[in-house]
PDB file of C-alpha atoms in Angstrom:
ATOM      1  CA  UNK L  11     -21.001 -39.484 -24.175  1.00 53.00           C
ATOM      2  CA  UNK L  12     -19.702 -36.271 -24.976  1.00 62.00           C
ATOM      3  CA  UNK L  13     -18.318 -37.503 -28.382  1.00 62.00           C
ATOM      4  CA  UNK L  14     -22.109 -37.449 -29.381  1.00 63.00           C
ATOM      5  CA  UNK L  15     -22.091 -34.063 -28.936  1.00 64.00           C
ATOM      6  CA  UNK L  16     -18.494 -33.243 -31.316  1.00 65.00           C
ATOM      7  CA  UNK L  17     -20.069 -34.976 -33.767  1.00 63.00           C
ATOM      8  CA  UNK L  18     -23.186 -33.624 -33.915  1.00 67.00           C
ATOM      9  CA  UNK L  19     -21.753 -30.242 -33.752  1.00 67.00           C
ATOM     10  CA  UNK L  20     -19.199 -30.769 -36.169  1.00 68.00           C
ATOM     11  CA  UNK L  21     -21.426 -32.338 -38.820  1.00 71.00           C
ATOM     12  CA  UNK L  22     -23.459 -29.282 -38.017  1.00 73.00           C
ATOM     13  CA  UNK L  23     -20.597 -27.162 -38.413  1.00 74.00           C
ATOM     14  CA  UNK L  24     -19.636 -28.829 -41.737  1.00 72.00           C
ATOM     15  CA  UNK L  25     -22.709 -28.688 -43.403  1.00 74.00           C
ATOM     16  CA  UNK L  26     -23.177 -24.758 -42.460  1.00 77.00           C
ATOM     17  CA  UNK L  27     -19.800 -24.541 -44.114  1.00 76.00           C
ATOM     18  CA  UNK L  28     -20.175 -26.833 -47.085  1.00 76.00           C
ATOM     19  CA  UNK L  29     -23.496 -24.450 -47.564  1.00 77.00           C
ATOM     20  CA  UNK L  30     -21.826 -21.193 -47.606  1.00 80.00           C
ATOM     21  CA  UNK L  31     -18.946 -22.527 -50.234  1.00 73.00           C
ATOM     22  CA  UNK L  32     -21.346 -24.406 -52.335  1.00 74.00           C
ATOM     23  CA  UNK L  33     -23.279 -20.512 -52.737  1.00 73.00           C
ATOM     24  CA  UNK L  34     -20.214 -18.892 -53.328  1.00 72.00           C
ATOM     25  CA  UNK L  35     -19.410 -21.444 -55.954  1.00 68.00           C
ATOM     26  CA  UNK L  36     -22.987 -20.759 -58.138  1.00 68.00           C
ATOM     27  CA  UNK L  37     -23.671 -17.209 -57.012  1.00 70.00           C
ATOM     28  CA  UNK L  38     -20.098 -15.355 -56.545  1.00 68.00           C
ATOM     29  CA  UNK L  39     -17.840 -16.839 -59.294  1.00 60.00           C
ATOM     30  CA  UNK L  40     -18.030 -15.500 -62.790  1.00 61.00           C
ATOM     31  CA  UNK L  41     -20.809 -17.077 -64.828  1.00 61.00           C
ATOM     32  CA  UNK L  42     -18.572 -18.841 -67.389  1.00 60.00           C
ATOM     33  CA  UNK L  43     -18.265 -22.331 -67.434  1.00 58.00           C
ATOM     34  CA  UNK L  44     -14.542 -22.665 -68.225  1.00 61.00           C
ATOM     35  CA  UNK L  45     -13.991 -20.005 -65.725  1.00 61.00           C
ATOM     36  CA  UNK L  46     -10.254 -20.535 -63.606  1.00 64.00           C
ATOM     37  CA  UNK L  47     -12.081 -19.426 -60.279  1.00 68.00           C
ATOM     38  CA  UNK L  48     -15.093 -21.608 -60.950  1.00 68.00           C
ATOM     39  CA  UNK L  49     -12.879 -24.511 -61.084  1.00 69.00           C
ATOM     40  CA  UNK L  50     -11.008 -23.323 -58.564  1.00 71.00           C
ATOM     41  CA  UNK L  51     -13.766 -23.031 -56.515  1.00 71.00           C
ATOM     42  CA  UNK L  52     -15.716 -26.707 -57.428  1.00 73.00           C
ATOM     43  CA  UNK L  53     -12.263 -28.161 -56.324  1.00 73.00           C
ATOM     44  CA  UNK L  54     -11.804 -26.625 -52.723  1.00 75.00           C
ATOM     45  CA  UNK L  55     -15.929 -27.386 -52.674  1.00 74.00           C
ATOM     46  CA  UNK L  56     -15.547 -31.610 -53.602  1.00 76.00           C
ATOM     47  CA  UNK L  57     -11.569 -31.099 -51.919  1.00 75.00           C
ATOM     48  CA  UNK L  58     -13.686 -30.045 -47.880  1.00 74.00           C
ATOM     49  CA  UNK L  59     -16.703 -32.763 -48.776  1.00 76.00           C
ATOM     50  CA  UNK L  60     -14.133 -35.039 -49.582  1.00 78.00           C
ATOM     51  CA  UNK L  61     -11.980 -34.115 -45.438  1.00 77.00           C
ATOM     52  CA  UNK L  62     -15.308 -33.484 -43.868  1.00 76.00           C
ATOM     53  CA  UNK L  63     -17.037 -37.146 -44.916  1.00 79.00           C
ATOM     54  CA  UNK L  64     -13.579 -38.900 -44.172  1.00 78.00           C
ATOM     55  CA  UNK L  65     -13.474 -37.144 -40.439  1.00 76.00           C
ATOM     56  CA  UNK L  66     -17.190 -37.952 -39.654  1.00 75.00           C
ATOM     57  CA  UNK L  67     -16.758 -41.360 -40.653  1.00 79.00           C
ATOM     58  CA  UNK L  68     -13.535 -41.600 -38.248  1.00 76.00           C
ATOM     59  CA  UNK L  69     -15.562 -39.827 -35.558  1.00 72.00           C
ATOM     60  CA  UNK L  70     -18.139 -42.240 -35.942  1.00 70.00           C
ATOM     61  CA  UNK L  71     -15.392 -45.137 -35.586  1.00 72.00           C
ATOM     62  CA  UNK L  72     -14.078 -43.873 -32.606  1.00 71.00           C
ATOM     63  CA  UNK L  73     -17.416 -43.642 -30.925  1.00 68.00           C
ATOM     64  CA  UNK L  74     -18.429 -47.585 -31.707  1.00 67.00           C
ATOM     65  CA  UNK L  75     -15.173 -48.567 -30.528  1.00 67.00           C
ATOM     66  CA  UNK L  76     -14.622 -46.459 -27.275  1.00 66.00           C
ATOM     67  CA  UNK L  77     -18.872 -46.873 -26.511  1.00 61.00           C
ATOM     68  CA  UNK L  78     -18.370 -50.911 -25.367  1.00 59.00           C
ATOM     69  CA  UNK L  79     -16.269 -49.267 -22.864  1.00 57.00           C
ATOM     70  CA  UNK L  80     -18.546 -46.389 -21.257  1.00 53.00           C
ATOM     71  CA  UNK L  81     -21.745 -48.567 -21.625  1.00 51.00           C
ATOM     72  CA  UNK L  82     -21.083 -51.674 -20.467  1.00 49.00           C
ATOM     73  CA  UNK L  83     -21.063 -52.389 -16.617  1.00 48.00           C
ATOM     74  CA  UNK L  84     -20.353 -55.892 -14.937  1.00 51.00           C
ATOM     75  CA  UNK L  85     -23.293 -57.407 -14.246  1.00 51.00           C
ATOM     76  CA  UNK L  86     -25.910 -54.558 -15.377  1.00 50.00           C
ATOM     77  CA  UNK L  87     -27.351 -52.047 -14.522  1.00 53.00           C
ATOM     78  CA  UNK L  88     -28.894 -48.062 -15.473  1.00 55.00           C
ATOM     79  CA  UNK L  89     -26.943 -45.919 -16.908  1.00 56.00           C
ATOM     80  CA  UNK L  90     -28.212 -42.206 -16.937  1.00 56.00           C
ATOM     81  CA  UNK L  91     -27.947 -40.671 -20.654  1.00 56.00           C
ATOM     82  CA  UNK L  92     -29.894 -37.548 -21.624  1.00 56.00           C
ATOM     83  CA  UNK L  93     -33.384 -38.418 -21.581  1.00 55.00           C
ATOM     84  CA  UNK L  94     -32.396 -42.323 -21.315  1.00 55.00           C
ATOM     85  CA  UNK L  95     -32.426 -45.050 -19.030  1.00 55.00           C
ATOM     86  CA  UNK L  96     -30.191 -47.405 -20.381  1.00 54.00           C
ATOM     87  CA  UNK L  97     -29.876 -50.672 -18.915  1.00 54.00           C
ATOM     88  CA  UNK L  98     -26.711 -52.371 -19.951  1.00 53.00           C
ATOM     89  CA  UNK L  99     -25.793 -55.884 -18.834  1.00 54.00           C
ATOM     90  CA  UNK L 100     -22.002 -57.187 -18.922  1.00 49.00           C
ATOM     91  CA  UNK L 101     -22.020 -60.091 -21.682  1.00 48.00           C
ATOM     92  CA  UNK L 102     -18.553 -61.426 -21.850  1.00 42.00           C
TER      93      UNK L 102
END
């Protein structure tokens, strides 16, 4: 359950960051196109979306494959989650 919560704070985390570095990209670099530091920049920009989609999609992995196991319970049953009643019956 408490993956939820990484994830939602890390893509939070990420897209406050992937913010700030996009601004600094248009709005601190030198105005020229075929600037170094502009390129620079537009690389470590696309370089962190490139690591932050790749970890959110193996956060997102882990929690479908390690969720069977917290919410499923032999022969059902209600399982408390934030604001949720979940009733889970055991299929298998």
């Amino acid at each position: 359950m408490y993956i939820i919560f990484f994830i939602r704070g890390f893509y939070l985390y990420g897209l406050c960051l992937r913010l700030f570095i996009f601004l600094c990209v248009y709005y601190i670099s030198p105005r020229l196109p075929s600037s170094g530091n502009r390129r620079l920049c537009c690389s470590i920009f696309w370089l962190s979306n490139i690591i932050f989609y790749v970890s959110v999609f193996f956060c997102c992995i882990y929690f479908v494959v390690f969720s069977q196991q917290l919410f499923i319970v032999e022969g059902g049953g209600f399982i408390d989650l934030p604001g949720i009643k979940y009733y889970s019956r055991f299929f298998y």
